[in-house]
Amino acid sequence: MSLPDSPPSSLPQLFWSRTVYIVAIVTFVLLWMFTWSWQDGPIVPTDQRDSEATNHYAAKIDLLVDLPKNKQLCTSDTYNNGQWVKKPIQLEAETAAAVEKAVKYHCAWNFPHKCYRRNNEGGEFDRARHILDYQWKPKKCELVPFDANKLSAYIADHPLLFVGDSINQLEFESMACLLGEKLYNPPGDTNITGGNQNMWASQLVHENKLQVQGAVSLAYLRSDYLVRLDDFKLLDPMDEEGYVIGKGSNYPWKHALSRFHHIVLNTGPHWHTDKKWGPHESDEEMVAAYRKAMKVVFDHLIENLTPVQRVWIRSTPYGHLKCSQYTEPSKVPHVPQRKPGEYQWDMHVKFDEVWKDLIEEYADDRVKFFNISSMANLRGDAHSRPDSDCLHTCLPGPVDDWNKLLFSEIAREAARIP
Ligand SMILES: *[C@@H]1O[C@H](CO)[C@@H](O)[C@H](O)[C@H]1NC(C)=O
Ligand SMILES: *[C@@H]1O[C@H](CO)[C@@H](O)[C@H](O)[C@H]1NC(C)=O
């Protein structure tokens, strides 16, 4: 700002000097416009705002990025054929902030599996950074290169929902960190819980949609089983949760489906043999119950998805017994053997088979299998709490690679359809 040539010598002179007068008026007008725009949102008139909030996502599929030419692009199965190769990350300093910078994480808040923030817990920082020294390399194919800004802008118009247990929460958190630079807490109530006061939900909105009432770009709803275990009902917002096996939450989610263009579903690790499935508490009874329940989910999807919505059923990797013994990714998988302390992880592949059978049976392009198992199963070294939590993995970590695959899948899907 330039000062007047001869500074006014007294207050009245200053007040009436023409420059100051003009600056004051301009400032007043600008402030008035700014305040008005934030309160009433002239960018989106009220009637238009309502219709956007009910349509929730663009009615068509838009290109996410141009696909690379002359490359063999991965499917989720071909991506899983590969190995973890050592490629140490470079840190500017041995600090949590340097880790976030190196992996391009934008999520200042804490959550349970951020192992690199445990700087007061012995060697946890070193262990967490060492997990990042490996990158998944598929043998014969390539992903569409991950672009955080493109994806966050894309989900502003084509929102992405994760539904499932804490492993899907982990995938949501990874995605929230990778895209976090442009995502915010929604400024008002989005009604993502459908009015259920007892339910929590994780939700973020892209900066471009901050003024669209109710807009959500990325969300996670916790449902450990996807259905109510008593009657395999897909819960409505006010329904009772019913019986659950062990700790967790089984919240309703079907009410939110119509608000999202892309949906990632999973359930598995919370399913255990139980009297509920039959008198023998056998594996067979449990898998039969799982199949029956997932058919309910599948039927609902097939009947209710619009032509542009896409659902990915994520595969269920297993944990690693006494995982502190692993200090680097394995070359061959260490398959669970139904030992004590393994929480029936050997059943996870059976759950995958149920989904793959259903996907094959229905042959509906809107529902796809999302395989991350082979790459995840080799990471006995990446678990969250050796040896007390040998199922979840640290973030950042291998789950970021799941999301890089998801990016590629969404990009391929968006380019396939005109
Ligand atoms: C995942 O992909 C790998 C490699 O193609 C394959 O061997 C494996 O059977 C797949 N897993 C599932 C659960 O489909
Ligand atoms: C909130 O969502 C529920 C379930 O989708 C719906 O029935 C209810 O009308 C919504 N409430 C408001 C205020 O939009």
Tab-separated table of C-alpha atoms and ligand atoms in Angstrom:
chain	number	residue	atom	x	y	z
A	1	MET	CA	0.000	0.000	0.000
A	2	SER	CA	1.385	3.450	-0.967
A	3	LEU	CA	1.387	6.325	1.448
A	4	PRO	CA	0.163	9.796	0.444
A	5	ASP	CA	3.012	12.149	-0.632
A	6	SER	CA	2.508	14.560	2.220
A	7	PRO	CA	1.138	12.688	5.228
A	8	PRO	CA	-1.910	14.348	6.770
A	9	SER	CA	-0.894	16.139	9.933
A	10	SER	CA	-4.072	15.758	12.029
A	11	LEU	CA	-6.867	13.187	12.494
A	12	PRO	CA	-9.656	15.161	10.766
A	13	GLN	CA	-7.314	15.671	7.803
A	14	LEU	CA	-6.568	11.934	7.717
A	15	PHE	CA	-10.260	11.096	7.795
A	16	TRP	CA	-11.127	13.320	4.897
A	17	SER	CA	-8.130	12.536	2.729
A	18	ARG	CA	-9.557	11.157	-0.507
A	19	THR	CA	-7.427	8.009	-0.646
A	20	VAL	CA	-8.466	6.888	2.802
A	21	TYR	CA	-12.095	7.657	1.988
A	22	ILE	CA	-12.075	5.494	-1.156
A	23	VAL	CA	-10.235	2.643	0.560
A	24	ALA	CA	-12.785	2.686	3.367
A	25	ILE	CA	-15.745	2.465	0.980
A	26	VAL	CA	-14.189	-0.294	-1.096
A	27	THR	CA	-13.328	-2.273	2.048
A	28	PHE	CA	-16.868	-1.884	3.341
A	29	VAL	CA	-18.409	-3.076	0.079
A	30	LEU	CA	-16.038	-6.041	-0.175
A	31	LEU	CA	-16.694	-7.069	3.413
A	32	TRP	CA	-20.420	-6.833	2.898
A	33	MET	CA	-20.275	-9.011	-0.240
A	34	PHE	CA	-18.051	-11.542	1.479
A	35	THR	CA	-20.272	-11.893	4.526
A	36	TRP	CA	-23.347	-12.175	2.377
A	37	SER	CA	-21.792	-14.848	0.215
A	38	TRP	CA	-20.904	-16.975	3.269
A	39	GLN	CA	-24.261	-16.642	4.956
A	40	ASP	CA	-26.581	-17.069	2.062
A	41	GLY	CA	-24.421	-18.752	-0.519
A	42	PRO	CA	-25.246	-16.783	-3.655
A	43	ILE	CA	-22.955	-19.184	-5.538
A	44	VAL	CA	-25.606	-21.863	-5.178
A	45	PRO	CA	-29.171	-20.492	-4.999
A	46	THR	CA	-31.374	-22.272	-2.477
A	47	ASP	CA	-33.586	-24.147	-4.930
A	48	GLN	CA	-30.587	-25.455	-6.853
A	49	ARG	CA	-28.889	-26.312	-3.579
A	50	ASP	CA	-31.748	-28.561	-2.520
A	51	SER	CA	-31.783	-30.456	-5.763
A	52	GLU	CA	-28.033	-30.986	-5.594
A	53	ALA	CA	-28.354	-32.324	-2.099
A	54	THR	CA	-30.947	-34.869	-3.135
A	55	ASN	CA	-29.241	-35.934	-6.347
A	56	HIS	CA	-26.006	-36.200	-4.399
A	57	TYR	CA	-23.833	-37.221	-7.308
A	58	ALA	CA	-23.540	-36.424	-10.970
A	59	ALA	CA	-25.928	-38.558	-12.974
A	60	LYS	CA	-23.248	-39.551	-15.424
A	61	ILE	CA	-19.788	-40.992	-15.319
A	62	ASP	CA	-17.040	-38.479	-16.059
A	63	LEU	CA	-13.481	-39.218	-17.012
A	64	LEU	CA	-11.214	-39.191	-13.964
A	65	VAL	CA	-7.921	-39.034	-15.870
A	66	ASP	CA	-6.803	-40.008	-19.373
A	67	LEU	CA	-5.603	-43.582	-19.250
A	68	PRO	CA	-1.918	-44.081	-20.072
A	69	LYS	CA	-1.503	-45.309	-23.638
A	70	ASN	CA	0.340	-48.465	-24.708
A	71	LYS	CA	0.509	-49.820	-21.180
A	72	GLN	CA	-0.749	-53.074	-19.786
A	73	LEU	CA	-3.078	-51.727	-17.105
A	74	CYS	CA	-3.677	-53.852	-14.004
A	75	THR	CA	-6.921	-55.449	-13.000
A	76	SER	CA	-7.180	-56.074	-9.270
A	77	ASP	CA	-6.177	-59.719	-9.819
A	78	THR	CA	-3.157	-59.011	-12.016
A	79	TYR	CA	-2.055	-56.262	-9.626
A	80	ASN	CA	-1.857	-58.847	-6.861
A	81	ASN	CA	0.610	-60.904	-8.824
A	82	GLY	CA	3.866	-59.263	-7.803
A	83	GLN	CA	6.171	-58.585	-4.878
A	84	TRP	CA	7.201	-55.994	-2.313
A	85	VAL	CA	10.473	-54.417	-3.414
A	86	LYS	CA	12.756	-52.403	-1.204
A	87	LYS	CA	12.858	-48.717	-2.040
A	88	PRO	CA	13.729	-46.827	1.164
A	89	ILE	CA	11.890	-43.563	1.645
A	90	GLN	CA	13.871	-40.390	2.222
A	91	LEU	CA	12.942	-38.339	5.251
A	92	GLU	CA	14.028	-34.730	5.759
A	93	ALA	CA	14.129	-35.399	9.493
A	94	GLU	CA	13.263	-38.204	11.863
A	95	THR	CA	9.919	-36.653	12.717
A	96	ALA	CA	6.242	-37.410	12.279
A	97	ALA	CA	5.875	-34.300	10.120
A	98	ALA	CA	8.643	-35.518	7.808
A	99	VAL	CA	6.879	-38.880	7.432
A	100	GLU	CA	3.634	-37.130	6.496
A	101	LYS	CA	5.465	-35.020	3.939
A	102	ALA	CA	7.283	-37.993	2.404
A	103	VAL	CA	4.094	-39.996	1.867
A	104	LYS	CA	1.924	-36.937	1.065
A	105	TYR	CA	-0.455	-37.462	3.978
A	106	HIS	CA	-2.693	-34.549	4.927
A	107	CYS	CA	-4.424	-35.564	8.137
A	108	ALA	CA	-3.365	-33.792	11.269
A	109	TRP	CA	-5.766	-35.686	13.512
A	110	ASN	CA	-4.722	-38.854	15.320
A	111	PHE	CA	-6.264	-42.305	15.061
A	112	PRO	CA	-5.235	-45.704	16.397
A	113	HIS	CA	-3.066	-47.068	13.589
A	114	LYS	CA	-0.796	-44.066	13.015
A	115	CYS	CA	2.224	-45.974	14.327
A	116	TYR	CA	4.705	-43.237	13.293
A	117	ARG	CA	3.232	-40.908	15.905
A	118	ARG	CA	4.168	-43.218	18.783
A	119	ASN	CA	7.471	-41.426	19.281
A	120	ASN	CA	7.385	-42.049	23.005
A	121	GLU	CA	7.055	-45.809	22.570
A	122	GLY	CA	10.473	-47.368	22.135
A	123	GLY	CA	11.237	-48.288	18.545
A	124	GLU	CA	7.753	-47.666	17.135
A	125	PHE	CA	8.798	-44.687	15.014
A	126	ASP	CA	11.612	-46.671	13.400
A	127	ARG	CA	9.388	-49.683	12.858
A	128	ALA	CA	6.712	-47.469	11.295
A	129	ARG	CA	9.129	-45.773	8.911
A	130	HIS	CA	10.727	-49.091	7.967
A	131	ILE	CA	7.281	-50.366	6.888
A	132	LEU	CA	7.363	-47.627	4.244
A	133	ASP	CA	10.618	-48.848	2.739
A	134	TYR	CA	8.772	-51.300	0.494
A	135	GLN	CA	6.653	-50.721	-2.564
A	136	TRP	CA	4.333	-53.183	-4.204
A	137	LYS	CA	5.443	-54.001	-7.740
A	138	PRO	CA	3.031	-55.985	-9.888
A	139	LYS	CA	4.815	-58.379	-12.241
A	140	LYS	CA	3.183	-57.701	-15.563
A	141	CYS	CA	1.037	-54.615	-15.366
A	142	GLU	CA	0.840	-51.008	-14.248
A	143	LEU	CA	-1.683	-48.904	-12.395
A	144	VAL	CA	-3.097	-45.668	-13.678
A	145	PRO	CA	-0.761	-43.300	-11.758
A	146	PHE	CA	-2.350	-41.998	-8.550
A	147	ASP	CA	-3.250	-38.316	-8.582
A	148	ALA	CA	-4.598	-37.068	-5.249
A	149	ASN	CA	-5.870	-33.721	-6.501
A	150	LYS	CA	-7.678	-35.261	-9.454
A	151	LEU	CA	-9.331	-37.847	-7.233
A	152	SER	CA	-10.394	-35.415	-4.532
A	153	ALA	CA	-11.923	-33.108	-7.153
A	154	TYR	CA	-13.583	-36.132	-8.740
A	155	ILE	CA	-15.209	-37.374	-5.535
A	156	ALA	CA	-16.628	-33.889	-4.979
A	157	ASP	CA	-19.020	-34.763	-7.830
A	158	HIS	CA	-18.792	-38.542	-7.553
A	159	PRO	CA	-18.630	-39.257	-3.809
A	160	LEU	CA	-16.960	-42.323	-2.351
A	161	LEU	CA	-18.289	-44.373	0.581
A	162	PHE	CA	-16.620	-47.093	2.609
A	163	VAL	CA	-18.873	-49.462	4.564
A	164	GLY	CA	-17.643	-52.287	6.744
A	165	ASP	CA	-15.588	-53.132	9.795
A	166	SER	CA	-12.456	-51.504	11.136
A	167	ILE	CA	-10.357	-52.723	8.209
A	168	ASN	CA	-12.543	-50.718	5.854
A	169	GLN	CA	-12.219	-47.860	8.326
A	170	LEU	CA	-8.482	-48.188	7.871
A	171	GLU	CA	-8.895	-47.910	4.115
A	172	PHE	CA	-11.117	-44.853	4.587
A	173	GLU	CA	-8.503	-43.261	6.873
A	174	SER	CA	-5.758	-43.916	4.359
A	175	MET	CA	-7.882	-42.297	1.640
A	176	ALA	CA	-8.766	-39.364	3.899
A	177	CYS	CA	-5.054	-38.784	4.532
A	178	LEU	CA	-4.048	-39.130	0.883
A	179	LEU	CA	-6.760	-36.693	-0.256
A	180	GLY	CA	-6.840	-34.593	2.902
A	181	GLU	CA	-5.306	-31.470	1.406
A	182	LYS	CA	-8.649	-30.541	-0.181
A	183	LEU	CA	-11.081	-32.176	2.239
A	184	TYR	CA	-12.778	-30.628	5.257
A	185	ASN	CA	-15.279	-31.511	7.950
A	186	PRO	CA	-18.746	-30.676	6.619
A	187	PRO	CA	-19.802	-27.327	8.109
A	188	GLY	CA	-23.337	-28.444	9.042
A	189	ASP	CA	-25.419	-31.536	9.626
A	190	THR	CA	-25.332	-33.788	6.566
A	191	ASN	CA	-27.847	-36.319	7.886
A	192	ILE	CA	-25.486	-39.096	6.837
A	193	THR	CA	-26.682	-41.138	9.831
A	194	GLY	CA	-30.269	-40.907	8.574
A	195	GLY	CA	-31.293	-39.346	11.875
A	196	ASN	CA	-29.892	-42.086	14.122
A	197	GLN	CA	-28.570	-40.156	17.132
A	198	ASN	CA	-26.596	-43.089	18.537
A	199	MET	CA	-24.454	-43.555	15.487
A	200	TRP	CA	-21.154	-41.953	14.585
A	201	ALA	CA	-19.909	-41.593	11.031
A	202	SER	CA	-16.717	-40.345	9.410
A	203	GLN	CA	-17.297	-37.813	6.674
A	204	LEU	CA	-15.392	-35.182	4.729
A	205	VAL	CA	-16.328	-32.755	2.017
A	206	HIS	CA	-14.264	-31.303	-0.809
A	207	GLU	CA	-13.494	-27.592	-0.566
A	208	ASN	CA	-15.570	-26.924	-3.714
A	209	LYS	CA	-18.687	-28.270	-1.987
A	210	LEU	CA	-18.360	-26.570	1.378
A	211	GLN	CA	-21.314	-24.360	0.573
A	212	VAL	CA	-23.569	-27.099	-0.715
A	213	GLN	CA	-25.797	-28.026	2.183
A	214	GLY	CA	-25.515	-31.689	3.109
A	215	ALA	CA	-22.726	-32.431	0.642
A	216	VAL	CA	-20.361	-35.274	1.549
A	217	SER	CA	-17.468	-36.343	-0.681
A	218	LEU	CA	-15.864	-39.165	1.302
A	219	ALA	CA	-17.438	-41.151	4.126
A	220	TYR	CA	-17.175	-44.238	6.257
A	221	LEU	CA	-20.047	-46.024	7.962
A	222	ARG	CA	-19.207	-48.762	10.402
A	223	SER	CA	-21.016	-52.029	9.885
A	224	ASP	CA	-19.182	-55.104	11.079
A	225	TYR	CA	-21.568	-57.550	9.367
A	226	LEU	CA	-23.443	-55.446	6.773
A	227	VAL	CA	-26.697	-57.068	7.959
A	228	ARG	CA	-28.367	-57.571	11.341
A	229	LEU	CA	-27.332	-61.013	12.495
A	230	ASP	CA	-30.717	-61.965	13.968
A	231	ASP	CA	-32.689	-61.806	10.732
A	232	PHE	CA	-30.193	-60.702	8.036
A	233	LYS	CA	-32.074	-57.460	7.601
A	234	LEU	CA	-30.355	-54.462	6.065
A	235	LEU	CA	-30.939	-51.970	8.835
A	236	ASP	CA	-32.970	-48.799	8.499
A	237	PRO	CA	-31.671	-45.836	10.513
A	238	MET	CA	-33.933	-46.389	13.533
A	239	ASP	CA	-33.690	-50.190	13.694
A	240	GLU	CA	-32.146	-52.024	16.635
A	241	GLU	CA	-28.613	-53.236	15.968
A	242	GLY	CA	-29.421	-56.701	17.331
A	243	TYR	CA	-26.961	-59.448	18.217
A	244	VAL	CA	-23.251	-58.903	17.581
A	245	ILE	CA	-20.315	-61.241	18.127
A	246	GLY	CA	-17.742	-59.417	20.225
A	247	LYS	CA	-16.999	-55.684	20.232
A	248	GLY	CA	-17.805	-53.336	17.397
A	249	SER	CA	-20.724	-51.597	15.747
A	250	ASN	CA	-23.249	-52.688	13.219
A	251	TYR	CA	-24.765	-49.432	12.034
A	252	PRO	CA	-27.290	-48.966	9.239
A	253	TRP	CA	-25.892	-47.910	5.872
A	254	LYS	CA	-28.415	-48.676	3.140
A	255	HIS	CA	-30.126	-45.265	3.599
A	256	ALA	CA	-26.873	-43.572	2.539
A	257	LEU	CA	-26.239	-45.608	-0.618
A	258	SER	CA	-28.068	-43.253	-2.961
A	259	ARG	CA	-25.736	-40.405	-1.975
A	260	PHE	CA	-22.588	-42.069	-3.275
A	261	HIS	CA	-21.333	-42.847	-6.712
A	262	HIS	CA	-18.592	-45.248	-5.592
A	263	ILE	CA	-18.965	-47.685	-2.719
A	264	VAL	CA	-16.444	-50.070	-1.167
A	265	LEU	CA	-17.933	-52.863	0.964
A	266	ASN	CA	-16.449	-55.556	3.124
A	267	THR	CA	-17.290	-57.789	6.047
A	268	GLY	CA	-15.432	-60.847	7.303
A	269	PRO	CA	-13.145	-60.717	10.348
A	270	HIS	CA	-16.081	-60.280	12.781
A	271	TRP	CA	-17.803	-63.430	11.541
A	272	HIS	CA	-17.041	-66.388	13.787
A	273	THR	CA	-18.451	-69.824	14.398
A	274	ASP	CA	-21.428	-69.392	16.683
A	275	LYS	CA	-24.512	-71.163	17.978
A	276	LYS	CA	-26.481	-68.579	16.045
A	277	TRP	CA	-25.539	-70.343	12.768
A	278	GLY	CA	-26.466	-73.854	13.847
A	279	PRO	CA	-26.169	-76.450	16.582
A	280	HIS	CA	-22.696	-77.646	15.602
A	281	GLU	CA	-20.984	-74.246	15.651
A	282	SER	CA	-19.212	-75.454	12.560
A	283	ASP	CA	-17.387	-73.647	9.778
A	284	GLU	CA	-19.939	-74.960	7.303
A	285	GLU	CA	-22.840	-73.464	9.228
A	286	MET	CA	-21.055	-70.138	9.461
A	287	VAL	CA	-20.240	-69.994	5.749
A	288	ALA	CA	-23.827	-70.934	4.893
A	289	ALA	CA	-25.046	-68.057	7.097
A	290	TYR	CA	-22.508	-65.710	5.544
A	291	ARG	CA	-23.674	-66.700	2.071
A	292	LYS	CA	-27.317	-66.141	2.974
A	293	ALA	CA	-26.510	-62.736	4.465
A	294	MET	CA	-24.389	-61.580	1.545
A	295	LYS	CA	-27.122	-62.610	-0.858
A	296	VAL	CA	-29.427	-60.184	0.960
A	297	VAL	CA	-26.823	-57.455	0.448
A	298	PHE	CA	-26.320	-58.387	-3.186
A	299	ASP	CA	-30.045	-58.461	-3.966
A	300	HIS	CA	-30.419	-55.017	-2.455
A	301	LEU	CA	-27.541	-53.660	-4.508
A	302	ILE	CA	-28.801	-55.125	-7.767
A	303	GLU	CA	-32.283	-53.733	-7.201
A	304	ASN	CA	-31.272	-50.287	-6.025
A	305	LEU	CA	-28.056	-49.202	-7.699
A	306	THR	CA	-28.476	-46.721	-10.509
A	307	PRO	CA	-26.755	-47.483	-13.824
A	308	VAL	CA	-23.804	-45.233	-12.944
A	309	GLN	CA	-23.121	-46.417	-9.389
A	310	ARG	CA	-20.234	-48.793	-8.807
A	311	VAL	CA	-19.591	-51.107	-5.869
A	312	TRP	CA	-16.305	-52.814	-5.077
A	313	ILE	CA	-16.376	-55.788	-2.724
A	314	ARG	CA	-12.989	-55.751	-1.057
A	315	SER	CA	-11.318	-59.079	-0.384
A	316	THR	CA	-10.437	-59.973	3.214
A	317	PRO	CA	-6.743	-60.461	3.948
A	318	TYR	CA	-5.673	-62.368	7.059
A	319	GLY	CA	-3.525	-61.510	10.069
A	320	HIS	CA	-0.240	-63.088	11.147
A	321	LEU	CA	0.158	-64.992	14.403
A	322	LYS	CA	2.977	-63.614	16.599
A	323	CYS	CA	3.620	-60.946	14.005
A	324	SER	CA	6.601	-59.465	15.845
A	325	GLN	CA	8.636	-62.214	14.189
A	326	TYR	CA	8.280	-60.461	10.803
A	327	THR	CA	10.633	-57.554	10.179
A	328	GLU	CA	10.205	-57.311	6.421
A	329	PRO	CA	7.621	-58.356	3.808
A	330	SER	CA	7.517	-62.084	3.123
A	331	LYS	CA	8.240	-63.635	-0.261
A	332	VAL	CA	5.737	-66.412	0.331
A	333	PRO	CA	2.468	-66.146	2.247
A	334	HIS	CA	2.222	-67.479	5.811
A	335	VAL	CA	-1.249	-68.933	5.708
A	336	PRO	CA	-3.160	-69.138	9.023
A	337	GLN	CA	-3.520	-72.677	10.389
A	338	ARG	CA	-6.443	-72.268	12.790
A	339	LYS	CA	-4.132	-71.961	15.766
A	340	PRO	CA	-5.197	-70.333	19.027
A	341	GLY	CA	-4.762	-66.591	18.693
A	342	GLU	CA	-5.555	-66.600	14.981
A	343	TYR	CA	-9.236	-65.643	15.377
A	344	GLN	CA	-10.303	-68.006	12.559
A	345	TRP	CA	-8.418	-65.964	9.952
A	346	ASP	CA	-8.271	-69.072	7.795
A	347	MET	CA	-11.968	-68.493	7.007
A	348	HIS	CA	-11.352	-65.200	5.222
A	349	VAL	CA	-10.638	-66.878	1.899
A	350	LYS	CA	-13.949	-68.734	2.252
A	351	PHE	CA	-15.739	-65.391	2.590
A	352	ASP	CA	-13.970	-64.155	-0.526
A	353	GLU	CA	-15.192	-67.227	-2.377
A	354	VAL	CA	-18.781	-66.487	-1.374
A	355	TRP	CA	-18.528	-63.007	-2.882
A	356	LYS	CA	-16.762	-64.202	-5.993
A	357	ASP	CA	-19.477	-66.814	-6.550
A	358	LEU	CA	-22.204	-64.181	-6.128
A	359	ILE	CA	-20.444	-61.773	-8.495
A	360	GLU	CA	-20.133	-64.501	-11.074
A	361	GLU	CA	-23.732	-65.623	-10.606
A	362	TYR	CA	-25.246	-62.132	-10.963
A	363	ALA	CA	-22.767	-60.969	-13.613
A	364	ASP	CA	-23.731	-57.347	-13.065
A	365	ASP	CA	-21.094	-54.853	-14.151
A	366	ARG	CA	-21.907	-52.489	-11.325
A	367	VAL	CA	-20.562	-54.830	-8.640
A	368	LYS	CA	-16.918	-55.877	-8.765
A	369	PHE	CA	-14.488	-57.867	-6.692
A	370	PHE	CA	-11.592	-55.841	-5.312
A	371	ASN	CA	-8.685	-58.144	-4.613
A	372	ILE	CA	-5.969	-56.850	-2.296
A	373	SER	CA	-5.240	-60.142	-0.561
A	374	SER	CA	-2.008	-61.395	-2.080
A	375	MET	CA	-0.159	-58.140	-1.498
A	376	ALA	CA	-1.651	-57.615	1.976
A	377	ASN	CA	-1.032	-61.176	3.107
A	378	LEU	CA	2.714	-60.751	2.602
A	379	ARG	CA	2.918	-57.895	5.134
A	380	GLY	CA	3.267	-59.649	8.472
A	381	ASP	CA	5.756	-56.885	9.305
A	382	ALA	CA	3.269	-54.026	8.943
A	383	HIS	CA	0.765	-54.799	11.704
A	384	SER	CA	-0.430	-52.206	14.108
A	385	ARG	CA	0.472	-53.689	17.513
A	386	PRO	CA	2.814	-56.675	17.528
A	387	ASP	CA	1.838	-59.020	19.126
A	388	SER	CA	-1.508	-57.759	20.415
A	389	ASP	CA	-2.976	-56.533	17.101
A	390	CYS	CA	-1.629	-58.618	14.250
A	391	LEU	CA	-4.577	-57.939	11.900
A	392	HIS	CA	-4.734	-54.162	11.339
A	393	THR	CA	-1.748	-52.493	9.715
A	394	CYS	CA	0.017	-49.209	10.357
A	395	LEU	CA	-0.826	-46.088	8.373
A	396	PRO	CA	0.867	-44.980	6.236
A	397	GLY	CA	1.514	-48.471	4.989
A	398	PRO	CA	0.281	-51.179	2.649
A	399	VAL	CA	-3.340	-49.979	2.786
A	400	ASP	CA	-2.241	-46.912	0.803
A	401	ASP	CA	-1.436	-49.350	-1.988
A	402	TRP	CA	-5.017	-50.636	-1.851
A	403	ASN	CA	-6.169	-47.094	-2.455
A	404	LYS	CA	-3.778	-46.615	-5.335
A	405	LEU	CA	-5.379	-49.675	-6.862
A	406	LEU	CA	-8.828	-48.237	-6.136
A	407	PHE	CA	-7.854	-45.032	-7.919
A	408	SER	CA	-6.807	-47.069	-10.935
A	409	GLU	CA	-10.030	-49.076	-10.854
A	410	ILE	CA	-12.182	-45.939	-10.692
A	411	ALA	CA	-10.157	-44.360	-13.504
A	412	ARG	CA	-10.511	-47.429	-15.727
A	413	GLU	CA	-14.210	-47.680	-14.988
A	414	ALA	CA	-14.745	-43.985	-15.762
A	415	ALA	CA	-12.923	-44.305	-19.075
A	416	ARG	CA	-14.772	-47.449	-20.131
A	417	ILE	CA	-18.192	-45.907	-20.250
A	418	PRO	CA	-18.973	-43.024	-22.619
B	1	LIG	C1	-5.967	-62.222	-5.881
B	1	LIG	O1	-5.064	-62.195	-6.965
B	1	LIG	C2	-4.074	-63.202	-6.911
B	1	LIG	C3	-3.081	-62.941	-8.026
B	1	LIG	O2	-3.719	-62.845	-9.262
B	1	LIG	C4	-4.735	-64.559	-6.995
B	1	LIG	O3	-3.778	-65.587	-6.949
B	1	LIG	C5	-5.689	-64.699	-5.817
B	1	LIG	O4	-6.400	-65.912	-5.913
B	1	LIG	C6	-6.661	-63.555	-5.781
B	1	LIG	N1	-7.357	-63.591	-4.512
B	1	LIG	C7	-8.656	-63.606	-4.414
B	1	LIG	C8	-9.196	-63.618	-3.040
B	1	LIG	O5	-9.377	-63.625	-5.381
B	2	LIG	C1	-32.395	-37.879	7.088
B	2	LIG	O1	-32.240	-39.134	6.430
B	2	LIG	C2	-33.326	-40.038	6.632
B	2	LIG	C3	-32.940	-41.366	5.991
B	2	LIG	O2	-32.444	-41.215	4.703
B	2	LIG	C4	-34.590	-39.429	6.033
B	2	LIG	O3	-35.671	-40.305	6.220
B	2	LIG	C5	-34.851	-38.115	6.713
B	2	LIG	O4	-35.965	-37.504	6.119
B	2	LIG	C6	-33.640	-37.207	6.580
B	2	LIG	N1	-33.872	-36.003	7.357
B	2	LIG	C7	-33.652	-34.792	6.873
B	2	LIG	C8	-33.888	-33.663	7.830
B	2	LIG	O5	-33.278	-34.605	5.727
